[in-house]
Amino acid sequence: MLIEYYILIGIIALASFAASAKLQSKFSYYSKVHLRNGMSGAEIAQKMLNDNGIYDVKVISTPGRLTDHYNPADRTVNLSEAVYNQRNAAAAAVAAHEVGHAVQHATAYNMLKLRSQLVPVVSVASGMSQWLVIGGLILGAASGLGFGFYIAVAGLVLMGLATLFSFITLPVEYDASNRALAWLKNKNMLTPQEYDGAADSLKWAARTYLVAAIGALASLIFWALQVFGGSRD
């Protein structure tokens, strides 16, 4: 059982590594495409906020690389140091994308609200679901589909919630990118070459979320087969 699982995890890890490496490569490449308008990522973010009538969100710098995120709790657009300060197509894409989440928040985008509601549950579920399933299978093998079986099912439910979270994240991320690219284009913020670079950067960023969602689903299916497939011999 565990051998097959490790093989599955290995395949998923390789796919995730490949997508992340490609994203890093794209970000580095488009970081060399300097913006003709000379605006930094922070300035891009602030202008997009203003253009959308959002004045209660702060744009701040956060340490690290590709650590950019929007925090709905304190209403901040957190840009990594490179994105915050640099003036290139990659920085413009990431900054506008994170503001896209702020726009979602301001307009009460349903999928973002649903994802936010799941965060407390998923923070617990992701850490213990697999151990509940494995522990339940061990107990189930010893006691013949008794208490252990129900523990395993409880673990699957939590794992299912984490998987659902991964798939809900997809439309949230794609929508934020679409909002970002639409704004960049409609406001003529970028030249055609710069815009193509921004679009390509966001495309690869989205694919990292897609790989994560597929990996979560594959893991859920694998453990569901172990619980319900009679492989407790």
Phi, psi and omega in degrees: 000309184291330179297313179298323180294318180295325176296315179299313180298322179297317179296315180297318180297320178296317178296319179294318179297318180297317180294318180293320179295320178295319178298315179300318180296315179296318181298317179295319182295312183281351172290344178270353178269093186283142184285136178292329181282350175072013183275142176278169177301320179297319179292322176300313182298314182296321180293320179295321176299312181297318181295336178263010177069028181253113185240002181251018178245130180263146174257118182231161178266140179231143182295158174104179180242130183055039177259017185293139178195161173254132180252106181290340183293313180251008176053062177229140169264111184261114181250135176300159187304319181295315181294319183299318188262331189279163187231071183216175185296322180295316180296319179297319181296311183294316181299314180293324179298314180294324174294330175304323176292323177296322177293319175303315180297315183293330181261009178056049178299124190300317183293326176292319178298317180295317179297319180297323179292332182275343185306311181300321180291315183292328179298330176273315185298317185296334182274337187237348187299313182296322180291326175296318180296311181296316178297320178296321179295321179295314178293322179296323179293328183275332186242009174067067176058034178268232184302323181299324180298317182289329174296316179297319179296320177299320177297321178296322178298314178296320178296323178296322178294320178295322177293318176302318178301317180298321181281329174293329179298328183301304179297330178297315181289317180295321179295319178298319178295318179297319177297318181297311183293323178297317179294314179302322181282313184294328180268004180053044182285333186232154170286165178306319179294317179295320180296317179300321178294319178297316181296319180293320178300314182290329178298316181286329175297318180296326182292333176294323177290324179296316178298319180297319180293316178297320178297319179296319179293317180298319179295318179299315180297318180301310183289329176296321177295324179293322182285315187257354186267006176070028182263035180260032180273000000 
